[in-house]
Amino acid sequence: MNLVRIQRSLTLPNDVSTIPQLNEFIDSFCEEVGIGMEKTMSLNLALEEAVVNVMDYAYPKGTAGSVSVDVRTDADGIVFVITDNGIPFDPTAMKDADTTLPLEERSIGGLGIFLTRQIMDDISYERSNGRNILTLKKNINNESKQ
């Protein structure tokens, strides 16, 4: 599949009520590059998990902040870059949630990162110039996870 080469950006305040704008942004991008509905839905889920975590945890309660999502196509697929100026946090350093444990024995948190890892083909993090930069890649041209 040859993807149309485009790049788009969206910046949202750290307010989860703006998540429908993120969903619309991803839907529109995927439609423009020719990604099917099933893959679009899984990408939406992964991005929503990552962005909601930033909105909920990157900034101290009551502090205004923002999260930016840049998306582009490359030779292999789609690259999402999520950036914020919040508290340093590397989600790639988190251990996977143990989904084999009964619900009452599982610790709270970590499922969003686990889910994002299941959907995306590559996840990387860096802290640069006071910013968290999370890069999520989804291979489209050489079939990938989902």
mmCIF file of N, CA and C in Angstrom:
data_model
loop_
_atom_site.group_PDB
_atom_site.id
_atom_site.type_symbol
_atom_site.label_atom_id
_atom_site.label_comp_id
_atom_site.label_asym_id
_atom_site.label_seq_id
_atom_site.Cartn_x
_atom_site.Cartn_y
_atom_site.Cartn_z
ATOM 1 N N MET A 1 0.852 -1.188 0.000
ATOM 2 C CA MET A 1 0.000 0.000 0.000
ATOM 3 C C MET A 1 0.889 1.239 0.000
ATOM 4 N N ASN A 2 0.697 2.100 -0.963
ATOM 5 C CA ASN A 2 1.449 3.349 -1.017
ATOM 6 C C ASN A 2 0.648 4.454 -0.362
ATOM 7 N N LEU A 3 1.145 4.967 0.744
ATOM 8 C CA LEU A 3 0.433 6.012 1.473
ATOM 9 C C LEU A 3 0.697 7.369 0.846
ATOM 10 N N VAL A 4 -0.334 8.198 0.856
ATOM 11 C CA VAL A 4 -0.191 9.589 0.448
ATOM 12 C C VAL A 4 0.742 10.253 1.462
ATOM 13 N N ARG A 5 1.706 11.042 1.026
ATOM 14 C CA ARG A 5 2.647 11.692 1.936
ATOM 15 C C ARG A 5 2.064 13.001 2.452
ATOM 16 N N ILE A 6 1.654 12.998 3.692
ATOM 17 C CA ILE A 6 1.140 14.222 4.302
ATOM 18 C C ILE A 6 1.606 14.322 5.747
ATOM 19 N N GLN A 7 1.438 15.527 6.300
ATOM 20 C CA GLN A 7 1.775 15.783 7.691
ATOM 21 C C GLN A 7 0.723 16.721 8.255
ATOM 22 N N ARG A 8 0.279 16.458 9.462
ATOM 23 C CA ARG A 8 -0.723 17.290 10.125
ATOM 24 C C ARG A 8 -0.342 17.471 11.591
ATOM 25 N N SER A 9 -0.860 18.541 12.219
ATOM 26 C CA SER A 9 -0.597 18.815 13.634
ATOM 27 C C SER A 9 -1.878 19.256 14.327
ATOM 28 N N LEU A 10 -1.959 18.919 15.602
ATOM 29 C CA LEU A 10 -3.088 19.317 16.442
ATOM 30 C C LEU A 10 -2.546 19.605 17.835
ATOM 31 N N THR A 11 -2.961 20.716 18.427
ATOM 32 C CA THR A 11 -2.595 21.026 19.813
ATOM 33 C C THR A 11 -3.884 21.193 20.603
ATOM 34 N N LEU A 12 -3.941 20.502 21.730
ATOM 35 C CA LEU A 12 -5.115 20.541 22.598
ATOM 36 C C LEU A 12 -4.710 20.982 24.000
ATOM 37 N N PRO A 13 -5.645 21.620 24.738
ATOM 38 C CA PRO A 13 -5.373 21.913 26.149
ATOM 39 C C PRO A 13 -5.420 20.604 26.938
ATOM 40 N N ASN A 14 -4.860 20.586 28.140
ATOM 41 C CA ASN A 14 -4.908 19.363 28.954
ATOM 42 C C ASN A 14 -6.290 19.225 29.597
ATOM 43 N N ASP A 15 -7.267 18.962 28.751
ATOM 44 C CA ASP A 15 -8.673 18.844 29.149
ATOM 45 C C ASP A 15 -9.269 17.677 28.360
ATOM 46 N N VAL A 16 -9.626 16.594 29.071
ATOM 47 C CA VAL A 16 -10.115 15.394 28.392
ATOM 48 C C VAL A 16 -11.409 15.623 27.605
ATOM 49 N N SER A 17 -12.102 16.720 27.861
ATOM 50 C CA SER A 17 -13.327 16.994 27.089
ATOM 51 C C SER A 17 -12.994 17.319 25.627
ATOM 52 N N THR A 18 -11.701 17.532 25.313
ATOM 53 C CA THR A 18 -11.302 17.824 23.936
ATOM 54 C C THR A 18 -10.918 16.564 23.152
ATOM 55 N N ILE A 19 -11.012 15.403 23.779
ATOM 56 C CA ILE A 19 -10.644 14.141 23.111
ATOM 57 C C ILE A 19 -11.437 13.903 21.818
ATOM 58 N N PRO A 20 -12.724 14.275 21.735
ATOM 59 C CA PRO A 20 -13.402 14.103 20.434
ATOM 60 C C PRO A 20 -12.690 14.823 19.283
ATOM 61 N N GLN A 21 -12.023 15.948 19.575
ATOM 62 C CA GLN A 21 -11.245 16.645 18.537
ATOM 63 C C GLN A 21 -10.067 15.779 18.088
ATOM 64 N N LEU A 22 -9.437 15.085 19.021
ATOM 65 C CA LEU A 22 -8.340 14.179 18.688
ATOM 66 C C LEU A 22 -8.856 13.054 17.794
ATOM 67 N N ASN A 23 -9.980 12.452 18.178
ATOM 68 C CA ASN A 23 -10.557 11.363 17.393
ATOM 69 C C ASN A 23 -10.874 11.806 15.973
ATOM 70 N N GLU A 24 -11.449 12.988 15.849
ATOM 71 C CA GLU A 24 -11.794 13.537 14.536
ATOM 72 C C GLU A 24 -10.522 13.797 13.709
ATOM 73 N N PHE A 25 -9.494 14.298 14.356
ATOM 74 C CA PHE A 25 -8.210 14.576 13.718
ATOM 75 C C PHE A 25 -7.606 13.286 13.143
ATOM 76 N N ILE A 26 -7.602 12.218 13.952
ATOM 77 C CA ILE A 26 -7.034 10.941 13.514
ATOM 78 C C ILE A 26 -7.895 10.322 12.408
ATOM 79 N N ASP A 27 -9.215 10.354 12.588
ATOM 80 C CA ASP A 27 -10.121 9.827 11.554
ATOM 81 C C ASP A 27 -9.885 10.516 10.222
ATOM 82 N N SER A 28 -9.796 11.827 10.258
ATOM 83 C CA SER A 28 -9.609 12.612 9.042
ATOM 84 C C SER A 28 -8.269 12.295 8.381
ATOM 85 N N PHE A 29 -7.216 12.207 9.176
ATOM 86 C CA PHE A 29 -5.894 11.890 8.646
ATOM 87 C C PHE A 29 -5.895 10.508 7.995
ATOM 88 N N CYS A 30 -6.427 9.525 8.695
ATOM 89 C CA CYS A 30 -6.440 8.155 8.176
ATOM 90 C C CYS A 30 -7.266 8.050 6.896
ATOM 91 N N GLU A 31 -8.374 8.758 6.852
ATOM 92 C CA GLU A 31 -9.193 8.756 5.641
ATOM 93 C C GLU A 31 -8.415 9.369 4.480
ATOM 94 N N GLU A 32 -7.714 10.460 4.763
ATOM 95 C CA GLU A 32 -6.956 11.151 3.724
ATOM 96 C C GLU A 32 -5.836 10.284 3.138
ATOM 97 N N VAL A 33 -5.213 9.447 3.978
ATOM 98 C CA VAL A 33 -4.123 8.605 3.488
ATOM 99 C C VAL A 33 -4.585 7.216 3.069
ATOM 100 N N GLY A 34 -5.875 6.918 3.233
ATOM 101 C CA GLY A 34 -6.423 5.660 2.750
ATOM 102 C C GLY A 34 -6.330 4.491 3.707
ATOM 103 N N ILE A 35 -6.364 4.757 5.006
ATOM 104 C CA ILE A 35 -6.336 3.698 6.014
ATOM 105 C C ILE A 35 -7.770 3.232 6.273
ATOM 106 N N GLY A 36 -7.976 1.928 6.369
ATOM 107 C CA GLY A 36 -9.296 1.359 6.605
ATOM 108 C C GLY A 36 -9.819 1.661 7.999
ATOM 109 N N MET A 37 -11.133 1.450 8.170
ATOM 110 C CA MET A 37 -11.806 1.791 9.430
ATOM 111 C C MET A 37 -11.278 0.980 10.620
ATOM 112 N N GLU A 38 -11.019 -0.299 10.434
ATOM 113 C CA GLU A 38 -10.562 -1.128 11.551
ATOM 114 C C GLU A 38 -9.213 -0.641 12.083
ATOM 115 N N LYS A 39 -8.276 -0.380 11.190
ATOM 116 C CA LYS A 39 -6.959 0.117 11.600
ATOM 117 C C LYS A 39 -7.077 1.526 12.192
ATOM 118 N N THR A 40 -7.949 2.352 11.597
ATOM 119 C CA THR A 40 -8.172 3.698 12.113
ATOM 120 C C THR A 40 -8.674 3.640 13.555
ATOM 121 N N MET A 41 -9.602 2.725 13.829
ATOM 122 C CA MET A 41 -10.142 2.606 15.185
ATOM 123 C C MET A 41 -9.057 2.195 16.181
ATOM 124 N N SER A 42 -8.175 1.275 15.793
ATOM 125 C CA SER A 42 -7.117 0.869 16.721
ATOM 126 C C SER A 42 -6.109 2.003 16.936
ATOM 127 N N LEU A 43 -5.809 2.759 15.878
ATOM 128 C CA LEU A 43 -4.913 3.907 16.041
ATOM 129 C C LEU A 43 -5.534 4.952 16.958
ATOM 130 N N ASN A 44 -6.834 5.191 16.787
ATOM 131 C CA ASN A 44 -7.544 6.132 17.645
ATOM 132 C C ASN A 44 -7.441 5.707 19.106
ATOM 133 N N LEU A 45 -7.602 4.437 19.369
ATOM 134 C CA LEU A 45 -7.544 3.915 20.734
ATOM 135 C C LEU A 45 -6.155 4.130 21.339
ATOM 136 N N ALA A 46 -5.116 3.793 20.585
ATOM 137 C CA ALA A 46 -3.749 3.955 21.088
ATOM 138 C C ALA A 46 -3.429 5.417 21.370
ATOM 139 N N LEU A 47 -3.801 6.300 20.433
ATOM 140 C CA LEU A 47 -3.507 7.731 20.615
ATOM 141 C C LEU A 47 -4.318 8.325 21.752
ATOM 142 N N GLU A 48 -5.565 7.914 21.861
ATOM 143 C CA GLU A 48 -6.396 8.419 22.949
ATOM 144 C C GLU A 48 -5.803 8.027 24.296
ATOM 145 N N GLU A 49 -5.355 6.798 24.437
ATOM 146 C CA GLU A 49 -4.725 6.357 25.685
ATOM 147 C C GLU A 49 -3.513 7.215 26.024
ATOM 148 N N ALA A 50 -2.652 7.424 25.044
ATOM 149 C CA ALA A 50 -1.424 8.193 25.282
ATOM 150 C C ALA A 50 -1.726 9.652 25.611
ATOM 151 N N VAL A 51 -2.640 10.266 24.868
ATOM 152 C CA VAL A 51 -2.943 11.683 25.062
ATOM 153 C C VAL A 51 -3.703 11.917 26.374
ATOM 154 N N VAL A 52 -4.632 11.044 26.716
ATOM 155 C CA VAL A 52 -5.360 11.195 27.985
ATOM 156 C C VAL A 52 -4.384 11.076 29.163
ATOM 157 N N ASN A 53 -3.397 10.187 29.061
ATOM 158 C CA ASN A 53 -2.392 10.092 30.130
ATOM 159 C C ASN A 53 -1.648 11.404 30.300
ATOM 160 N N VAL A 54 -1.292 12.044 29.196
ATOM 161 C CA VAL A 54 -0.636 13.354 29.276
ATOM 162 C C VAL A 54 -1.577 14.358 29.937
ATOM 163 N N MET A 55 -2.817 14.394 29.479
ATOM 164 C CA MET A 55 -3.787 15.360 30.025
ATOM 165 C C MET A 55 -4.010 15.153 31.519
ATOM 166 N N ASP A 56 -4.030 13.896 31.945
ATOM 167 C CA ASP A 56 -4.303 13.589 33.357
ATOM 168 C C ASP A 56 -3.093 13.735 34.276
ATOM 169 N N TYR A 57 -1.881 13.495 33.755
ATOM 170 C CA TYR A 57 -0.733 13.388 34.652
ATOM 171 C C TYR A 57 0.445 14.317 34.379
ATOM 172 N N ALA A 58 0.532 14.920 33.212
ATOM 173 C CA ALA A 58 1.722 15.709 32.881
ATOM 174 C C ALA A 58 1.799 17.027 33.635
ATOM 175 N N TYR A 59 0.656 17.567 33.997
ATOM 176 C CA TYR A 59 0.634 18.878 34.648
ATOM 177 C C TYR A 59 -0.013 18.758 36.025
ATOM 178 N N PRO A 60 0.500 19.499 37.014
ATOM 179 C CA PRO A 60 -0.136 19.479 38.338
ATOM 180 C C PRO A 60 -1.608 19.890 38.232
ATOM 181 N N LYS A 61 -2.429 19.306 39.092
ATOM 182 C CA LYS A 61 -3.869 19.618 39.099
ATOM 183 C C LYS A 61 -4.097 21.129 39.111
ATOM 184 N N GLY A 62 -4.993 21.581 38.244
ATOM 185 C CA GLY A 62 -5.330 22.990 38.174
ATOM 186 C C GLY A 62 -4.378 23.819 37.321
ATOM 187 N N THR A 63 -3.339 23.183 36.774
ATOM 188 C CA THR A 63 -2.369 23.894 35.945
ATOM 189 C C THR A 63 -2.740 23.742 34.474
ATOM 190 N N ALA A 64 -2.791 24.865 33.774
ATOM 191 C CA ALA A 64 -3.075 24.807 32.339
ATOM 192 C C ALA A 64 -1.839 24.320 31.605
ATOM 193 N N GLY A 65 -2.071 23.488 30.622
ATOM 194 C CA GLY A 65 -0.983 22.976 29.797
ATOM 195 C C GLY A 65 -1.555 22.540 28.466
ATOM 196 N N SER A 66 -0.706 22.003 27.627
ATOM 197 C CA SER A 66 -1.189 21.542 26.335
ATOM 198 C C SER A 66 -0.451 20.282 25.923
ATOM 199 N N VAL A 67 -1.010 19.608 24.943
ATOM 200 C CA VAL A 67 -0.402 18.432 24.348
ATOM 201 C C VAL A 67 -0.533 18.578 22.831
ATOM 202 N N SER A 68 0.570 18.342 22.134
ATOM 203 C CA SER A 68 0.565 18.442 20.675
ATOM 204 C C SER A 68 0.711 17.062 20.070
ATOM 205 N N VAL A 69 -0.011 16.845 18.985
ATOM 206 C CA VAL A 69 0.090 15.598 18.240
ATOM 207 C C VAL A 69 0.452 15.951 16.805
ATOM 208 N N ASP A 70 1.614 15.498 16.380
ATOM 209 C CA ASP A 70 2.047 15.664 14.995
ATOM 210 C C ASP A 70 1.978 14.282 14.367
ATOM 211 N N VAL A 71 1.428 14.204 13.175
ATOM 212 C CA VAL A 71 1.327 12.924 12.486
ATOM 213 C C VAL A 71 1.783 13.102 11.044
ATOM 214 N N ARG A 72 2.500 12.083 10.574
ATOM 215 C CA ARG A 72 2.977 12.123 9.193
ATOM 216 C C ARG A 72 3.076 10.698 8.670
ATOM 217 N N THR A 73 3.110 10.581 7.375
ATOM 218 C CA THR A 73 3.386 9.292 6.776
ATOM 219 C C THR A 73 4.868 9.245 6.440
ATOM 220 N N ASP A 74 5.416 8.043 6.441
ATOM 221 C CA ASP A 74 6.780 7.845 5.967
ATOM 222 C C ASP A 74 6.772 6.624 5.057
ATOM 223 N N ALA A 75 7.921 6.122 4.696
ATOM 224 C CA ALA A 75 8.004 5.014 3.743
ATOM 225 C C ALA A 75 7.313 3.746 4.242
ATOM 226 N N ASP A 76 7.255 3.559 5.570
ATOM 227 C CA ASP A 76 6.686 2.332 6.126
ATOM 228 C C ASP A 76 5.258 2.461 6.628
ATOM 229 N N GLY A 77 4.846 3.666 6.982
ATOM 230 C CA GLY A 77 3.521 3.802 7.558
ATOM 231 C C GLY A 77 3.260 5.171 8.133
ATOM 232 N N ILE A 78 2.791 5.179 9.381
ATOM 233 C CA ILE A 78 2.379 6.422 10.035
ATOM 234 C C ILE A 78 3.203 6.635 11.298
ATOM 235 N N VAL A 79 3.620 7.890 11.517
ATOM 236 C CA VAL A 79 4.396 8.260 12.695
ATOM 237 C C VAL A 79 3.622 9.341 13.444
ATOM 238 N N PHE A 80 3.327 9.079 14.722
ATOM 239 C CA PHE A 80 2.680 10.046 15.598
ATOM 240 C C PHE A 80 3.714 10.519 16.609
ATOM 241 N N VAL A 81 3.807 11.840 16.812
ATOM 242 C CA VAL A 81 4.711 12.392 17.818
ATOM 243 C C VAL A 81 3.863 13.224 18.784
ATOM 244 N N ILE A 82 3.841 12.787 20.043
ATOM 245 C CA ILE A 82 3.051 13.446 21.084
ATOM 246 C C ILE A 82 4.028 14.215 21.965
ATOM 247 N N THR A 83 3.787 15.526 22.116
ATOM 248 C CA THR A 83 4.716 16.389 22.839
ATOM 249 C C THR A 83 3.981 17.196 23.904
ATOM 250 N N ASP A 84 4.602 17.313 25.080
ATOM 251 C CA ASP A 84 4.055 18.180 26.131
ATOM 252 C C ASP A 84 5.209 18.773 26.924
ATOM 253 N N ASN A 85 4.904 19.832 27.680
ATOM 254 C CA ASN A 85 5.902 20.508 28.520
ATOM 255 C C ASN A 85 5.732 20.149 29.988
ATOM 256 N N GLY A 86 5.100 19.035 30.246
ATOM 257 C CA GLY A 86 4.772 18.660 31.615
ATOM 258 C C GLY A 86 5.890 17.965 32.358
ATOM 259 N N ILE A 87 5.510 17.334 33.445
ATOM 260 C CA ILE A 87 6.414 16.604 34.323
ATOM 261 C C ILE A 87 7.085 15.487 33.509
ATOM 262 N N PRO A 88 8.393 15.310 33.637
ATOM 263 C CA PRO A 88 9.059 14.239 32.894
ATOM 264 C C PRO A 88 8.450 12.871 33.221
ATOM 265 N N PHE A 89 8.138 12.107 32.179
ATOM 266 C CA PHE A 89 7.607 10.752 32.363
ATOM 267 C C PHE A 89 7.883 9.935 31.115
ATOM 268 N N ASP A 90 8.523 8.801 31.304
ATOM 269 C CA ASP A 90 8.849 7.903 30.198
ATOM 270 C C ASP A 90 7.952 6.672 30.263
ATOM 271 N N PRO A 91 6.881 6.638 29.474
ATOM 272 C CA PRO A 91 5.985 5.482 29.513
ATOM 273 C C PRO A 91 6.643 4.202 29.000
ATOM 274 N N THR A 92 7.721 4.331 28.217
ATOM 275 C CA THR A 92 8.385 3.136 27.696
ATOM 276 C C THR A 92 9.158 2.397 28.793
ATOM 277 N N ALA A 93 9.402 3.067 29.912
ATOM 278 C CA ALA A 93 10.124 2.441 31.022
ATOM 279 C C ALA A 93 9.185 1.631 31.927
ATOM 280 N N MET A 94 7.892 1.768 31.708
ATOM 281 C CA MET A 94 6.903 1.053 32.521
ATOM 282 C C MET A 94 6.859 -0.418 32.130
ATOM 283 N N LYS A 95 6.708 -1.290 33.125
ATOM 284 C CA LYS A 95 6.533 -2.709 32.838
ATOM 285 C C LYS A 95 5.109 -2.920 32.320
ATOM 286 N N ASP A 96 4.936 -3.929 31.487
ATOM 287 C CA ASP A 96 3.592 -4.271 31.017
ATOM 288 C C ASP A 96 2.727 -4.684 32.191
ATOM 289 N N ALA A 97 1.447 -4.308 32.124
ATOM 290 C CA ALA A 97 0.489 -4.750 33.127
ATOM 291 C C ALA A 97 0.367 -6.270 33.014
ATOM 292 N N ASP A 98 0.252 -6.948 34.144
ATOM 293 C CA ASP A 98 0.090 -8.400 34.136
ATOM 294 C C ASP A 98 -1.387 -8.712 33.955
ATOM 295 N N THR A 99 -1.765 -8.985 32.726
ATOM 296 C CA THR A 99 -3.181 -9.242 32.423
ATOM 297 C C THR A 99 -3.584 -10.678 32.750
ATOM 298 N N THR A 100 -2.632 -11.478 33.242
ATOM 299 C CA THR A 100 -2.974 -12.850 33.623
ATOM 300 C C THR A 100 -3.527 -12.917 35.050
ATOM 301 N N LEU A 101 -3.278 -11.881 35.830
ATOM 302 C CA LEU A 101 -3.778 -11.855 37.211
ATOM 303 C C LEU A 101 -5.274 -11.585 37.242
ATOM 304 N N PRO A 102 -5.973 -12.122 38.244
ATOM 305 C CA PRO A 102 -7.390 -11.759 38.407
ATOM 306 C C PRO A 102 -7.509 -10.253 38.659
ATOM 307 N N LEU A 103 -8.618 -9.673 38.258
ATOM 308 C CA LEU A 103 -8.804 -8.213 38.384
ATOM 309 C C LEU A 103 -8.491 -7.691 39.772
ATOM 310 N N GLU A 104 -8.943 -8.386 40.813
ATOM 311 C CA GLU A 104 -8.752 -7.880 42.173
ATOM 312 C C GLU A 104 -7.286 -7.890 42.604
ATOM 313 N N GLU A 105 -6.415 -8.613 41.887
ATOM 314 C CA GLU A 105 -5.003 -8.663 42.239
ATOM 315 C C GLU A 105 -4.136 -7.736 41.390
ATOM 316 N N ARG A 106 -4.718 -7.134 40.371
ATOM 317 C CA ARG A 106 -3.937 -6.252 39.488
ATOM 318 C C ARG A 106 -3.755 -4.883 40.126
ATOM 319 N N SER A 107 -2.584 -4.278 39.877
ATOM 320 C CA SER A 107 -2.371 -2.919 40.365
ATOM 321 C C SER A 107 -3.081 -1.958 39.407
ATOM 322 N N ILE A 108 -3.418 -0.791 39.926
ATOM 323 C CA ILE A 108 -4.114 0.211 39.127
ATOM 324 C C ILE A 108 -3.125 0.843 38.161
ATOM 325 N N GLY A 109 -3.575 1.069 36.954
ATOM 326 C CA GLY A 109 -2.756 1.746 35.955
ATOM 327 C C GLY A 109 -1.951 0.784 35.100
ATOM 328 N N GLY A 110 -1.428 1.329 34.019
ATOM 329 C CA GLY A 110 -0.567 0.555 33.146
ATOM 330 C C GLY A 110 -1.255 -0.108 31.972
ATOM 331 N N LEU A 111 -2.575 -0.232 32.011
ATOM 332 C CA LEU A 111 -3.272 -0.896 30.909
ATOM 333 C C LEU A 111 -3.232 -0.080 29.626
ATOM 334 N N GLY A 112 -3.263 1.241 29.734
ATOM 335 C CA GLY A 112 -3.207 2.091 28.545
ATOM 336 C C GLY A 112 -1.888 1.936 27.807
ATOM 337 N N ILE A 113 -0.801 1.883 28.558
ATOM 338 C CA ILE A 113 0.522 1.689 27.961
ATOM 339 C C ILE A 113 0.603 0.295 27.336
ATOM 340 N N PHE A 114 0.085 -0.710 28.046
ATOM 341 C CA PHE A 114 0.053 -2.079 27.534
ATOM 342 C C PHE A 114 -0.702 -2.130 26.206
ATOM 343 N N LEU A 115 -1.864 -1.506 26.178
ATOM 344 C CA LEU A 115 -2.700 -1.487 24.977
ATOM 345 C C LEU A 115 -1.990 -0.772 23.823
ATOM 346 N N THR A 116 -1.378 0.357 24.107
ATOM 347 C CA THR A 116 -0.654 1.105 23.078
ATOM 348 C C THR A 116 0.474 0.256 22.508
ATOM 349 N N ARG A 117 1.183 -0.472 23.363
ATOM 350 C CA ARG A 117 2.258 -1.350 22.886
ATOM 351 C C ARG A 117 1.718 -2.461 21.982
ATOM 352 N N GLN A 118 0.516 -2.946 22.295
ATOM 353 C CA GLN A 118 -0.075 -4.008 21.487
ATOM 354 C C GLN A 118 -0.458 -3.512 20.093
ATOM 355 N N ILE A 119 -0.881 -2.273 19.997
ATOM 356 C CA ILE A 119 -1.374 -1.715 18.730
ATOM 357 C C ILE A 119 -0.252 -1.178 17.860
ATOM 358 N N MET A 120 0.687 -0.470 18.460
ATOM 359 C CA MET A 120 1.745 0.189 17.687
ATOM 360 C C MET A 120 2.916 -0.768 17.436
ATOM 361 N N ASP A 121 3.697 -0.480 16.403
ATOM 362 C CA ASP A 121 4.851 -1.318 16.068
ATOM 363 C C ASP A 121 6.135 -0.832 16.717
ATOM 364 N N ASP A 122 6.209 0.445 17.045
ATOM 365 C CA ASP A 122 7.406 0.977 17.684
ATOM 366 C C ASP A 122 7.008 2.166 18.547
ATOM 367 N N ILE A 123 7.554 2.218 19.755
ATOM 368 C CA ILE A 123 7.289 3.321 20.678
ATOM 369 C C ILE A 123 8.631 3.776 21.246
ATOM 370 N N SER A 124 8.878 5.083 21.201
ATOM 371 C CA SER A 124 10.109 5.601 21.795
ATOM 372 C C SER A 124 9.806 6.905 22.529
ATOM 373 N N TYR A 125 10.652 7.212 23.502
ATOM 374 C CA TYR A 125 10.476 8.408 24.329
ATOM 375 C C TYR A 125 11.804 9.136 24.432
ATOM 376 N N GLU A 126 11.720 10.461 24.465
ATOM 377 C CA GLU A 126 12.886 11.270 24.813
ATOM 378 C C GLU A 126 12.414 12.518 25.545
ATOM 379 N N ARG A 127 13.299 13.041 26.363
ATOM 380 C CA ARG A 127 13.064 14.311 27.064
ATOM 381 C C ARG A 127 14.049 15.291 26.460
ATOM 382 N N SER A 128 13.536 16.362 25.859
ATOM 383 C CA SER A 128 14.406 17.321 25.194
ATOM 384 C C SER A 128 13.876 18.735 25.383
ATOM 385 N N ASN A 129 14.735 19.644 25.786
ATOM 386 C CA ASN A 129 14.364 21.058 25.986
ATOM 387 C C ASN A 129 13.124 21.213 26.865
ATOM 388 N N GLY A 130 13.063 20.435 27.943
ATOM 389 C CA GLY A 130 11.948 20.535 28.880
ATOM 390 C C GLY A 130 10.647 19.935 28.366
ATOM 391 N N ARG A 131 10.737 19.119 27.332
ATOM 392 C CA ARG A 131 9.525 18.528 26.754
ATOM 393 C C ARG A 131 9.596 17.008 26.742
ATOM 394 N N ASN A 132 8.444 16.389 26.999
ATOM 395 C CA ASN A 132 8.292 14.948 26.808
ATOM 396 C C ASN A 132 7.950 14.740 25.341
ATOM 397 N N ILE A 133 8.643 13.829 24.683
ATOM 398 C CA ILE A 133 8.383 13.542 23.276
ATOM 399 C C ILE A 133 8.207 12.032 23.134
ATOM 400 N N LEU A 134 6.983 11.627 22.856
ATOM 401 C CA LEU A 134 6.642 10.221 22.691
ATOM 402 C C LEU A 134 6.339 9.980 21.216
ATOM 403 N N THR A 135 7.069 9.053 20.611
ATOM 404 C CA THR A 135 6.891 8.753 19.193
ATOM 405 C C THR A 135 6.298 7.357 19.045
ATOM 406 N N LEU A 136 5.188 7.282 18.331
ATOM 407 C CA LEU A 136 4.488 6.021 18.095
ATOM 408 C C LEU A 136 4.478 5.765 16.592
ATOM 409 N N LYS A 137 4.896 4.569 16.191
ATOM 410 C CA LYS A 137 4.925 4.239 14.764
ATOM 411 C C LYS A 137 4.042 3.037 14.481
ATOM 412 N N LYS A 138 3.336 3.125 13.365
ATOM 413 C CA LYS A 138 2.498 2.024 12.904
ATOM 414 C C LYS A 138 2.884 1.707 11.471
ATOM 415 N N ASN A 139 3.408 0.507 11.253
ATOM 416 C CA ASN A 139 3.761 0.075 9.904
ATOM 417 C C ASN A 139 2.490 -0.258 9.145
ATOM 418 N N ILE A 140 2.411 0.208 7.934
ATOM 419 C CA ILE A 140 1.260 -0.060 7.086
ATOM 420 C C ILE A 140 1.706 -0.826 5.847
ATOM 421 N N ASN A 141 2.818 -0.423 5.268
ATOM 422 C CA ASN A 141 3.261 -1.010 3.996
ATOM 423 C C ASN A 141 3.746 -2.448 4.132
ATOM 424 N N ASN A 142 4.496 -2.766 5.179
ATOM 425 C CA ASN A 142 4.865 -4.162 5.414
ATOM 426 C C ASN A 142 4.082 -4.573 6.660
ATOM 427 N N GLU A 143 3.061 -5.343 6.449
ATOM 428 C CA GLU A 143 2.044 -5.601 7.470
ATOM 429 C C GLU A 143 2.632 -5.784 8.862
ATOM 430 N N SER A 144 1.886 -5.271 9.829
ATOM 431 C CA SER A 144 2.340 -5.193 11.194
ATOM 432 C C SER A 144 1.367 -5.891 12.133
ATOM 433 N N LYS A 145 1.426 -5.521 13.394
ATOM 434 C CA LYS A 145 0.650 -6.171 14.456
ATOM 435 C C LYS A 145 -0.846 -6.249 14.192
ATOM 436 N N GLN A 146 -1.474 -5.113 13.855
ATOM 437 C CA GLN A 146 -2.927 -5.102 13.690
ATOM 438 C C GLN A 146 -3.306 -4.315 12.476
#
